[in-house]
Amino acid sequence: MKAQWPAWQPLNVRAAPSAEFSVDRSRHLMSFLTMMGPSPDWNVGLSAEDLCTKECGWAQRVVQDLIPWDAGTDSGVSYEAPNNPTSPLDKIRPLTSLDHPQSPFYDPEGGAITSVARVIVERIARKGEQCNIVPDNVDDIVADIAQEEKEEDDTPETCIYSNWSPWSACSSATCEKGKRMRQRMLKAQLDLSVPCPHTQDFEPCMGPGCNASTCMMSEWITWSPCSVSCGTGTRSRERYVKQFPDDGSVCTLPTQENENCVVNEDCCNCLVTEWGEWDVCSATCGLGMKRRERMVKMPPADGSICGAEVLEVEKCMMPECHTIPCLLTPWSEWSDCSVTCGKGLRTRQRMLKSPVELGECTEELEQVEKCMLPECPIDCIMSDWTEWSECNKSCGKGHTIRTRIVTMEPQFGGDSCTETIQRKKCKIRKCSRGQANSDEKRRRKEQREKQRSKQGRVESASEHPGCRMRPWSSWTECTKLCGGGIQERLMTVKQKFKTAQLSSCKDRKEIRACNVQPC
């Protein structure tokens, strides 16, 4: 069937891509697969949908909503993710709402995933007579006898049409196949270089002569192969009842037709026996071969070689290998995610029901897949407190501070950060008149001299353990304009002597408070 590439939403069921197929008593399970585009490797489909009913009839209508599956060949998480091949390949699996936070199907609560497609299977005709089944209606018959397929509507977007007119009467005046027509008007052509087709539409119809006692038949099915591979034989073709008379009468029209056929007239002088029975399949499981033979009863009178086939070989399929010893219980439900937040794993199991004596079973008994819950909360992380600063007054009442910084902000609802500066009162001694200012200047001068002396001692001391250090770097800018911030400076190793100890010869860092005035 034609693809919907890239994916699009049809206006109605009739506009969606469709295909016809046949089923019979030995082939009644339907499977199909179609990729979603664009996507990494997502697809939708059905596997082994049984169209047989419990009453030994055929399903009239099946509607299934489909969720996307992952083919296991690409690790993309969104529709237009770049190619990211999965290595090694994963098994095909249904997508879930917890696969990845960037997935369009993600749901932090792990709810059911939203369906992305719908498939509708409708029975349109029946071959042969069956009991206890309601006959097809006229709409089904008309749809089945339409030989030509409606092509996808390729009307250009630059063409503006009126609505379709009602359908005309059927061209057939009797109970035969005919056609009916409808029309529409071209209202505007936005691009003169693009033609605007399809102002008329035709579809098959049945004439008004059909009545309740009519026995409707299908078209004849293709002739079967000739019954012989050499000489004169027979072949047949069939048709089936499409509509039984409503009055309950029996259809007397023939459903089978036979005729003679001739194959390879040159071998007519070579007589052969009927084909023998097929040999046993060469394989006990899986795919094998089988053969049958026939004999030459009378060779050609002129002594030439008989051209008739005397050996036929064809494939045969036995039960899948290892299916007998592997009788397994259904998969259990998926376990809870192994974590309460973030990325984790979940598992499911099944058990071996068949006895071990039947053989080793290589089927997996446990499956593990990833699961994703909301991210774990991360609390605020802060540095240690600095030492208390000196009192900001040399006499009288003052205050001293200490600070710390935020090294990691809280995330995903973690605990928030607390204070980054603390103050406490300090009192040195009572101030005499006029002494406060002079004492303050003297204190600052002494502090600067003390700081320079300390720096000189650190630098000279740093030479002794076997290292030559570079001078202290400049102080960094204060982290705050007011309310107490911090500054840093670094001293790095310039040269290491052979006698240096690793523990003593390393870079140094100093931190001090700054801008301690209130904001």
Coordinates of C-alpha atoms in Angstrom, one line a residue:
M1 CA 0.0 0.0 0.0
K2 CA 1.1 3.6 -0.5
A3 CA 3.1 5.2 2.3
Q4 CA 2.1 8.3 4.3
W5 CA 5.6 9.9 4.2
P6 CA 6.0 12.1 6.0
A7 CA 3.1 11.1 8.4
W8 CA -0.1 13.0 7.9
Q9 CA -3.6 12.8 9.4
P10 CA -6.3 11.9 6.8
L11 CA -9.5 13.8 6.9
N12 CA -11.6 10.6 7.2
V13 CA -11.3 6.9 6.9
R14 CA -12.0 6.9 3.2
A15 CA -9.0 9.2 2.5
A16 CA -6.5 6.9 4.5
P17 CA -4.2 4.5 2.6
S18 CA -5.7 1.1 2.2
A19 CA -5.0 -2.4 0.8
E20 CA -7.0 -5.5 0.1
F21 CA -5.9 -9.1 1.0
S22 CA -7.5 -12.5 1.2
V23 CA -7.7 -15.0 4.1
D24 CA -8.7 -18.7 4.2
R25 CA -9.0 -21.5 6.8
S26 CA -5.3 -22.1 6.9
R27 CA -4.2 -18.4 6.6
H28 CA -6.3 -16.3 8.9
L29 CA -3.8 -14.4 11.0
M30 CA -3.0 -10.9 9.9
S31 CA 0.3 -9.1 10.6
F32 CA 1.7 -5.8 9.3
L33 CA 4.3 -3.2 10.2
T34 CA 4.8 0.4 9.1
M35 CA 7.5 2.9 10.1
M36 CA 6.6 6.4 11.4
G37 CA 8.4 9.2 9.6
P38 CA 10.2 11.2 10.5
S39 CA 11.4 9.2 13.6
P40 CA 14.5 7.4 14.8
D41 CA 13.2 3.8 14.2
W42 CA 9.6 4.0 15.6
N43 CA 6.8 2.0 14.0
V44 CA 3.3 0.7 14.5
G45 CA 1.7 -2.6 13.5
L46 CA -0.2 -5.7 14.5
S47 CA 1.0 -9.2 15.1
A48 CA -1.1 -12.4 14.4
E49 CA -4.5 -10.7 14.6
D50 CA -7.0 -13.5 14.2
L51 CA -9.8 -12.7 11.7
C52 CA -11.6 -16.0 12.4
T53 CA -14.5 -15.9 14.9
K54 CA -15.3 -18.5 17.5
E55 CA -18.4 -19.4 15.5
C56 CA -16.2 -20.5 12.6
G57 CA -17.0 -17.4 10.5
W58 CA -15.1 -14.2 9.5
A59 CA -14.8 -11.0 11.5
Q60 CA -16.9 -8.2 9.9
R61 CA -14.9 -5.3 11.3
V62 CA -11.9 -4.9 13.5
V63 CA -10.7 -1.5 14.9
Q64 CA -7.4 -1.3 16.7
D65 CA -5.7 1.8 18.1
L66 CA -1.9 1.5 17.9
I67 CA 1.0 2.7 20.1
P68 CA 4.5 3.2 18.8
W69 CA 7.2 0.5 19.0
D70 CA 11.0 0.9 19.1
A71 CA 12.8 -1.3 16.5
G72 CA 16.1 -1.2 18.5
T73 CA 18.3 0.1 15.7
D74 CA 18.5 3.8 16.6
S75 CA 18.8 5.5 20.0
G76 CA 17.1 8.8 19.2
V77 CA 14.6 10.1 21.7
S78 CA 12.5 12.6 19.5
Y79 CA 10.9 12.6 16.1
E80 CA 13.7 14.6 14.4
A81 CA 16.7 13.3 16.5
P82 CA 20.0 12.9 14.5
N83 CA 21.0 9.4 13.6
N84 CA 22.4 7.6 16.6
P85 CA 22.8 3.8 15.8
T86 CA 22.2 1.5 18.7
S87 CA 25.1 -0.9 19.3
P88 CA 24.6 -3.7 20.0
L89 CA 21.1 -3.8 18.6
D90 CA 18.1 -4.0 21.0
K91 CA 15.0 -6.2 20.7
I92 CA 11.9 -4.5 19.4
R93 CA 9.8 -3.2 22.3
P94 CA 6.8 -0.9 22.9
L95 CA 7.7 2.7 23.8
T96 CA 6.7 3.8 27.3
S97 CA 5.9 7.1 28.9
L98 CA 9.0 6.9 31.1
D99 CA 11.7 6.2 28.4
H100 CA 13.2 9.7 28.4
P101 CA 12.2 13.2 29.6
Q102 CA 12.8 14.6 26.0
S103 CA 10.5 12.0 24.5
P104 CA 7.2 13.3 23.0
F105 CA 5.4 10.6 24.9
Y106 CA 7.1 11.3 28.3
D107 CA 4.8 11.4 31.4
P108 CA 6.5 11.7 34.8
E109 CA 3.6 9.9 36.4
G110 CA 4.1 6.9 34.1
G111 CA 0.7 6.9 32.6
A112 CA -0.5 4.9 29.5
I113 CA 1.1 6.1 26.3
T114 CA -1.2 7.9 23.8
S115 CA -2.0 5.9 20.6
V116 CA -0.7 7.4 17.4
A117 CA -2.5 5.4 14.7
R118 CA -5.6 3.4 14.1
V119 CA -6.1 0.5 11.7
I120 CA -9.6 -0.6 10.5
V121 CA -10.0 -4.1 8.9
E122 CA -13.4 -4.6 7.1
R123 CA -14.6 -7.7 5.3
I124 CA -15.7 -6.6 1.9
A125 CA -16.5 -10.0 0.2
R126 CA -16.9 -13.7 0.9
K127 CA -15.8 -16.6 -1.2
G128 CA -18.1 -19.7 -1.2
E129 CA -21.2 -20.3 0.9
Q130 CA -20.9 -20.3 4.7
C131 CA -23.5 -21.0 7.3
N132 CA -24.7 -18.6 10.0
I133 CA -23.2 -15.5 8.4
V134 CA -25.1 -12.4 7.5
P135 CA -24.7 -11.7 3.7
D136 CA -22.7 -8.7 2.6
N137 CA -24.7 -5.6 2.0
V138 CA -24.7 -3.8 -1.4
D139 CA -22.0 -1.3 -0.3
D140 CA -19.6 -4.2 0.4
I141 CA -20.4 -5.7 -3.0
V142 CA -19.8 -2.4 -4.9
A143 CA -16.5 -1.9 -3.1
D144 CA -15.4 -5.4 -3.9
I145 CA -16.2 -5.4 -7.7
A146 CA -14.4 -2.1 -8.2
Q147 CA -11.3 -3.3 -10.2
E148 CA -9.6 0.1 -10.6
E149 CA -8.1 1.5 -7.4
K150 CA -8.8 5.1 -6.4
E151 CA -5.5 6.9 -6.5
E152 CA -4.5 9.2 -3.7
D153 CA -6.0 12.7 -4.1
D154 CA -3.1 14.8 -5.5
T155 CA -5.1 18.0 -5.9
P156 CA -2.6 20.9 -5.7
E157 CA -3.1 23.3 -2.8
T158 CA -3.2 26.2 -5.3
C159 CA -6.5 25.0 -6.7
I160 CA -9.7 26.1 -4.9
Y161 CA -12.8 23.9 -5.8
S162 CA -16.5 24.0 -4.9
N163 CA -18.0 21.1 -3.0
W164 CA -18.8 17.9 -5.0
S165 CA -22.2 17.7 -6.6
P166 CA -24.5 14.7 -5.7
W167 CA -23.8 11.4 -7.5
S168 CA -25.6 10.9 -10.8
A169 CA -27.8 7.9 -11.5
C170 CA -26.1 4.6 -12.3
S171 CA -25.3 4.1 -16.0
S172 CA -26.7 0.5 -15.9
A173 CA -30.4 0.2 -16.1
T174 CA -30.3 -3.5 -15.2
C175 CA -28.8 -5.5 -12.3
E176 CA -25.3 -5.1 -13.7
K177 CA -22.2 -3.2 -12.9
G178 CA -22.2 0.4 -14.1
K179 CA -20.7 3.8 -13.2
R180 CA -22.0 7.0 -11.7
M181 CA -20.5 10.5 -11.8
R182 CA -20.2 13.7 -9.7
Q183 CA -18.7 17.1 -10.6
R184 CA -17.2 20.1 -8.9
M185 CA -16.3 23.7 -10.1
L186 CA -12.9 25.3 -10.1
K187 CA -13.4 28.5 -8.1
A188 CA -9.8 29.9 -8.1
Q189 CA -6.4 29.0 -9.5
L190 CA -3.8 30.6 -7.3
D191 CA -0.8 29.5 -9.5
L192 CA -1.4 29.5 -13.3
S193 CA 1.7 27.4 -13.8
V194 CA 0.1 24.5 -11.8
P195 CA -2.8 22.8 -13.6
C196 CA -6.0 22.0 -11.7
P197 CA -7.3 18.5 -12.5
H198 CA -10.1 16.3 -11.2
T199 CA -13.2 18.3 -11.8
Q200 CA -15.1 15.0 -12.4
D201 CA -15.1 11.8 -10.3
F202 CA -16.4 8.3 -11.2
E203 CA -17.2 5.2 -9.1
P204 CA -18.7 1.8 -9.8
C205 CA -22.4 1.2 -9.0
M206 CA -25.0 -1.5 -9.4
G207 CA -28.1 -0.8 -11.6
P208 CA -31.6 -0.4 -10.2
G209 CA -32.7 -3.8 -11.6
C210 CA -31.3 -5.7 -8.5
N211 CA -34.1 -7.0 -6.4
A212 CA -34.5 -9.2 -3.4
S213 CA -34.6 -12.4 -5.4
T214 CA -31.3 -11.7 -7.3
C215 CA -28.4 -14.0 -6.8
M216 CA -25.3 -11.8 -7.2
M217 CA -22.1 -13.5 -8.3
S218 CA -18.4 -12.3 -8.2
E219 CA -16.2 -12.1 -11.2
W220 CA -14.5 -15.3 -12.3
I221 CA -11.2 -16.0 -10.5
T222 CA -8.0 -16.7 -12.5
W223 CA -7.8 -20.1 -14.2
S224 CA -5.9 -22.8 -12.2
P225 CA -2.7 -24.4 -13.6
C226 CA -3.2 -27.2 -16.1
S227 CA -3.7 -30.6 -14.5
V228 CA -0.8 -32.0 -16.5
S229 CA 2.7 -30.8 -17.3
C230 CA 2.7 -32.5 -20.7
G231 CA -0.1 -33.1 -23.1
T232 CA -3.8 -32.5 -22.7
G233 CA -5.4 -31.9 -19.3
T234 CA -8.0 -29.7 -17.7
R235 CA -8.1 -26.5 -15.7
S236 CA -10.8 -24.8 -13.7
R237 CA -11.8 -21.4 -12.4
E238 CA -14.2 -20.4 -9.7
R239 CA -16.5 -17.6 -8.6
Y240 CA -18.5 -17.2 -5.5
V241 CA -21.8 -15.9 -4.3
K242 CA -21.7 -12.3 -3.3
Q243 CA -25.3 -11.9 -2.4
F244 CA -27.9 -14.6 -1.6
P245 CA -31.6 -14.0 -2.4
D246 CA -33.5 -12.5 0.5
D247 CA -36.4 -14.9 -0.1
G248 CA -34.2 -17.8 1.0
S249 CA -34.0 -19.5 -2.5
V250 CA -30.9 -21.3 -3.6
C251 CA -28.5 -19.8 -6.1
T252 CA -28.5 -22.1 -9.2
L253 CA -25.8 -20.3 -11.1
P254 CA -22.6 -22.3 -11.5
T255 CA -19.6 -21.5 -9.2
Q256 CA -17.0 -23.6 -11.1
E257 CA -16.1 -23.8 -14.8
N258 CA -13.8 -26.4 -16.4
E259 CA -12.0 -26.5 -19.8
N260 CA -9.4 -28.5 -21.5
C261 CA -5.8 -27.3 -21.7
V262 CA -2.7 -28.4 -23.6
V263 CA 0.9 -28.1 -22.3
N264 CA 4.0 -28.9 -24.3
E265 CA 2.5 -30.6 -27.3
D266 CA 5.9 -31.9 -28.4
C267 CA 5.9 -34.4 -25.5
C268 CA 2.6 -36.0 -26.3
N269 CA 4.3 -39.1 -27.6
C270 CA 5.9 -39.5 -24.1
L271 CA 3.5 -41.2 -21.6
V272 CA 4.1 -40.8 -17.9
T273 CA 2.4 -42.0 -14.7
E274 CA 0.6 -39.9 -12.2
W275 CA 2.7 -38.1 -9.6
G276 CA 3.5 -40.2 -6.5
E277 CA 3.0 -39.0 -3.0
W278 CA 5.3 -36.3 -1.5
D279 CA 8.2 -37.7 0.5
V280 CA 8.6 -36.8 4.2
C281 CA 10.1 -33.3 4.7
S282 CA 13.9 -33.4 5.0
A283 CA 13.9 -31.4 8.2
T284 CA 12.2 -32.2 11.5
C285 CA 12.0 -28.6 12.4
G286 CA 12.3 -25.3 10.5
L287 CA 12.6 -25.1 6.7
G288 CA 13.3 -28.2 4.7
M289 CA 12.6 -29.8 1.3
K290 CA 10.3 -32.5 0.0
R291 CA 10.1 -34.3 -3.4
R292 CA 7.8 -36.5 -5.4
E293 CA 8.4 -38.5 -8.6
R294 CA 6.6 -40.2 -11.5
M295 CA 7.7 -42.7 -14.1
V296 CA 8.0 -42.7 -17.9
K297 CA 5.4 -45.3 -19.1
M298 CA 6.3 -45.1 -22.8
P299 CA 9.2 -43.1 -24.3
P300 CA 8.9 -41.4 -27.6
A301 CA 8.6 -43.7 -30.6
D302 CA 11.5 -42.0 -32.4
G303 CA 13.9 -42.9 -29.5
S304 CA 14.3 -39.2 -28.4
I305 CA 14.6 -38.3 -24.7
C306 CA 11.3 -37.8 -22.9
G307 CA 10.9 -34.1 -22.1
A308 CA 8.3 -34.5 -19.4
E309 CA 9.3 -33.6 -15.8
V310 CA 9.7 -36.7 -13.6
L311 CA 10.8 -35.0 -10.4
E312 CA 9.4 -32.1 -8.4
V313 CA 11.0 -30.5 -5.4
E314 CA 9.5 -27.8 -3.2
K315 CA 10.1 -26.3 0.2
C316 CA 8.3 -27.5 3.4
M317 CA 8.0 -25.8 6.7
M318 CA 8.0 -27.8 10.0
P319 CA 7.4 -26.4 13.5
E320 CA 10.1 -23.9 14.6
C321 CA 13.2 -25.6 16.1
H322 CA 13.4 -25.7 19.9
T323 CA 9.7 -24.8 20.2
I324 CA 8.8 -28.2 21.8
P325 CA 11.2 -28.1 24.8
C326 CA 10.5 -24.4 25.4
L327 CA 7.0 -24.3 26.9
L328 CA 7.0 -21.0 28.8
T329 CA 4.6 -19.2 31.0
P330 CA 3.4 -15.7 30.0
W331 CA 5.7 -12.8 31.0
S332 CA 5.0 -11.4 34.5
E333 CA 4.1 -7.7 35.0
W334 CA 7.0 -5.3 35.0
S335 CA 8.5 -4.8 38.5
D336 CA 8.6 -1.4 40.1
C337 CA 11.5 0.9 39.1
S338 CA 14.6 0.1 41.1
V339 CA 14.9 3.7 42.3
T340 CA 12.5 6.3 43.7
C341 CA 13.8 9.1 41.5
G342 CA 16.0 9.5 38.4
K343 CA 17.2 6.6 36.2
G344 CA 16.8 3.0 37.2
L345 CA 15.9 -0.5 36.0
R346 CA 12.8 -2.7 36.1
T347 CA 12.5 -6.4 35.3
R348 CA 10.0 -9.1 34.4
Q349 CA 10.3 -12.9 34.4
R350 CA 8.7 -16.0 33.0
M351 CA 9.1 -19.7 33.9
L352 CA 9.9 -22.8 31.9
K353 CA 6.9 -25.2 32.0
S354 CA 8.3 -28.1 29.9
P355 CA 10.4 -30.8 31.5
V356 CA 14.2 -30.5 31.2
E357 CA 14.4 -33.9 29.6
L358 CA 12.9 -32.5 26.4
G359 CA 16.0 -30.5 25.7
E360 CA 17.8 -27.3 26.6
C361 CA 15.8 -24.1 26.2
T362 CA 17.7 -21.1 25.1
E363 CA 14.9 -18.6 25.4
E364 CA 15.5 -15.8 27.9
L365 CA 13.6 -16.1 31.2
E366 CA 14.2 -12.5 32.4
Q367 CA 14.1 -9.1 30.7
V368 CA 15.5 -5.9 32.0
E369 CA 14.7 -2.4 30.7
K370 CA 15.4 1.1 31.7
C371 CA 12.9 3.2 33.6
M372 CA 12.9 7.0 34.3
L373 CA 11.3 8.7 37.3
P374 CA 11.4 12.4 38.1
E375 CA 14.9 13.7 38.9
C376 CA 16.2 13.3 42.5
P377 CA 16.3 16.5 44.5
I378 CA 19.8 18.0 45.1
D379 CA 20.3 20.1 48.2
C380 CA 22.2 23.4 48.3
I381 CA 26.0 22.9 49.0
M382 CA 27.9 25.6 50.8
S383 CA 31.6 26.1 51.7
D384 CA 32.9 26.2 55.3
W385 CA 32.7 29.4 57.3
T386 CA 35.7 31.7 57.2
E387 CA 37.4 32.8 60.4
W388 CA 35.8 35.7 62.2
S389 CA 37.2 39.0 61.1
E390 CA 38.8 41.6 63.4
C391 CA 36.4 43.9 65.2
N392 CA 35.7 46.9 63.0
K393 CA 36.3 49.3 65.9
S394 CA 39.5 49.8 67.9
C395 CA 37.5 50.9 70.9
G396 CA 33.9 51.0 71.9
K397 CA 31.1 48.7 70.4
G398 CA 31.7 47.2 67.0
H399 CA 31.0 44.0 65.1
T400 CA 32.9 41.2 63.5
I401 CA 31.8 39.0 60.6
R402 CA 32.4 35.6 58.9
T403 CA 31.3 34.5 55.4
R404 CA 30.8 31.4 53.2
I405 CA 29.8 30.9 49.6
V406 CA 27.3 28.7 47.7
T407 CA 29.2 26.0 45.8
M408 CA 26.1 24.4 44.2
E409 CA 22.6 25.8 43.9
P410 CA 19.6 23.5 44.8
Q411 CA 18.0 21.6 42.0
F412 CA 14.7 19.6 41.5
G413 CA 13.2 20.8 44.7
G414 CA 16.2 20.3 47.0
D415 CA 16.8 22.2 50.3
S416 CA 17.4 25.9 49.6
C417 CA 20.6 27.8 50.6
T418 CA 20.9 29.4 54.1
E419 CA 22.7 32.6 55.1
T420 CA 26.1 33.4 53.6
I421 CA 27.2 36.0 56.2
Q422 CA 27.0 36.1 60.0
R423 CA 27.7 39.1 62.3
K424 CA 28.3 39.3 66.1
K425 CA 29.0 42.2 68.4
C426 CA 32.4 42.9 69.7
K427 CA 33.6 45.5 72.4
I428 CA 37.3 46.3 72.8
R429 CA 37.4 49.1 75.4
K430 CA 35.7 52.3 76.1
C431 CA 36.7 55.2 73.9
S432 CA 37.9 58.6 75.3
R433 CA 37.0 61.7 73.5
G434 CA 39.0 62.3 70.3
Q435 CA 40.6 59.0 70.7
A436 CA 38.3 57.0 68.5
N437 CA 39.5 58.5 65.2
S438 CA 43.2 58.5 66.1
D439 CA 42.9 54.9 67.5
E440 CA 41.1 53.8 64.3
K441 CA 43.9 55.3 62.1
R442 CA 46.6 53.7 64.3
R443 CA 44.8 50.4 64.2
R444 CA 44.6 50.4 60.4
K445 CA 48.2 51.3 60.1
E446 CA 49.3 48.6 62.4
Q447 CA 47.1 46.1 60.5
R448 CA 48.7 47.0 57.2
E449 CA 52.2 46.6 58.7
K450 CA 51.2 43.4 60.3
Q451 CA 49.8 42.1 57.0
R452 CA 53.0 43.0 55.1
S453 CA 55.1 41.4 57.7
K454 CA 53.0 38.3 57.7
Q455 CA 53.2 38.1 53.9
G456 CA 57.0 38.4 54.0
R457 CA 57.2 35.7 56.6
V458 CA 55.0 33.4 54.5
E459 CA 57.0 34.0 51.4
S460 CA 60.3 33.5 53.1
A461 CA 59.1 30.4 54.9
S462 CA 57.8 29.0 51.7
E463 CA 61.3 28.8 50.4
H464 CA 62.6 26.5 53.1
P465 CA 60.6 23.3 52.4
G466 CA 62.4 23.0 49.0
C467 CA 60.2 25.2 46.9
R468 CA 60.6 28.6 45.3
M469 CA 57.2 30.3 45.1
R470 CA 55.9 33.1 42.8
P471 CA 54.6 36.3 44.5
W472 CA 51.1 36.4 45.7
S473 CA 48.6 37.3 43.0
S474 CA 46.3 40.4 43.3
W475 CA 43.2 40.0 45.3
T476 CA 40.1 39.1 43.3
E477 CA 37.1 41.5 43.1
C478 CA 34.8 41.2 46.1
T479 CA 31.9 38.8 45.6
K480 CA 29.5 41.4 47.0
L481 CA 29.2 45.2 46.9
C482 CA 27.9 45.4 50.5
G483 CA 26.8 43.2 53.3
G484 CA 30.0 41.1 53.5
G485 CA 31.7 39.3 50.6
I486 CA 35.0 37.5 50.1
Q487 CA 38.2 37.9 48.1
E488 CA 40.9 35.4 47.1
R489 CA 44.5 35.4 46.1
L490 CA 46.9 32.6 45.0
M491 CA 50.6 31.8 45.4
T492 CA 51.8 29.1 43.0
V493 CA 55.0 27.0 42.9
K494 CA 57.7 28.4 40.7
Q495 CA 60.4 25.8 41.3
K496 CA 60.7 22.5 43.2
F497 CA 64.1 21.4 44.6
K498 CA 65.2 17.8 44.7
T499 CA 64.9 17.7 48.5
A500 CA 61.3 19.0 48.4
Q501 CA 58.6 17.1 50.0
L502 CA 55.4 16.6 48.0
S503 CA 53.2 17.4 50.9
S504 CA 54.8 20.7 51.7
C505 CA 55.5 22.0 48.2
K506 CA 52.1 23.0 46.7
D507 CA 50.0 26.0 45.7
R508 CA 48.5 28.2 48.4
K509 CA 45.3 30.2 48.6
E510 CA 44.1 33.0 51.0
I511 CA 40.6 34.2 51.6
R512 CA 39.6 37.5 53.4
A513 CA 36.3 39.3 54.0
C514 CA 35.5 42.5 52.1
N515 CA 32.7 45.2 51.8
V516 CA 31.5 44.4 55.3
Q517 CA 29.4 47.6 55.5
P518 CA 25.6 47.0 55.7
C519 CA 23.7 47.3 52.5

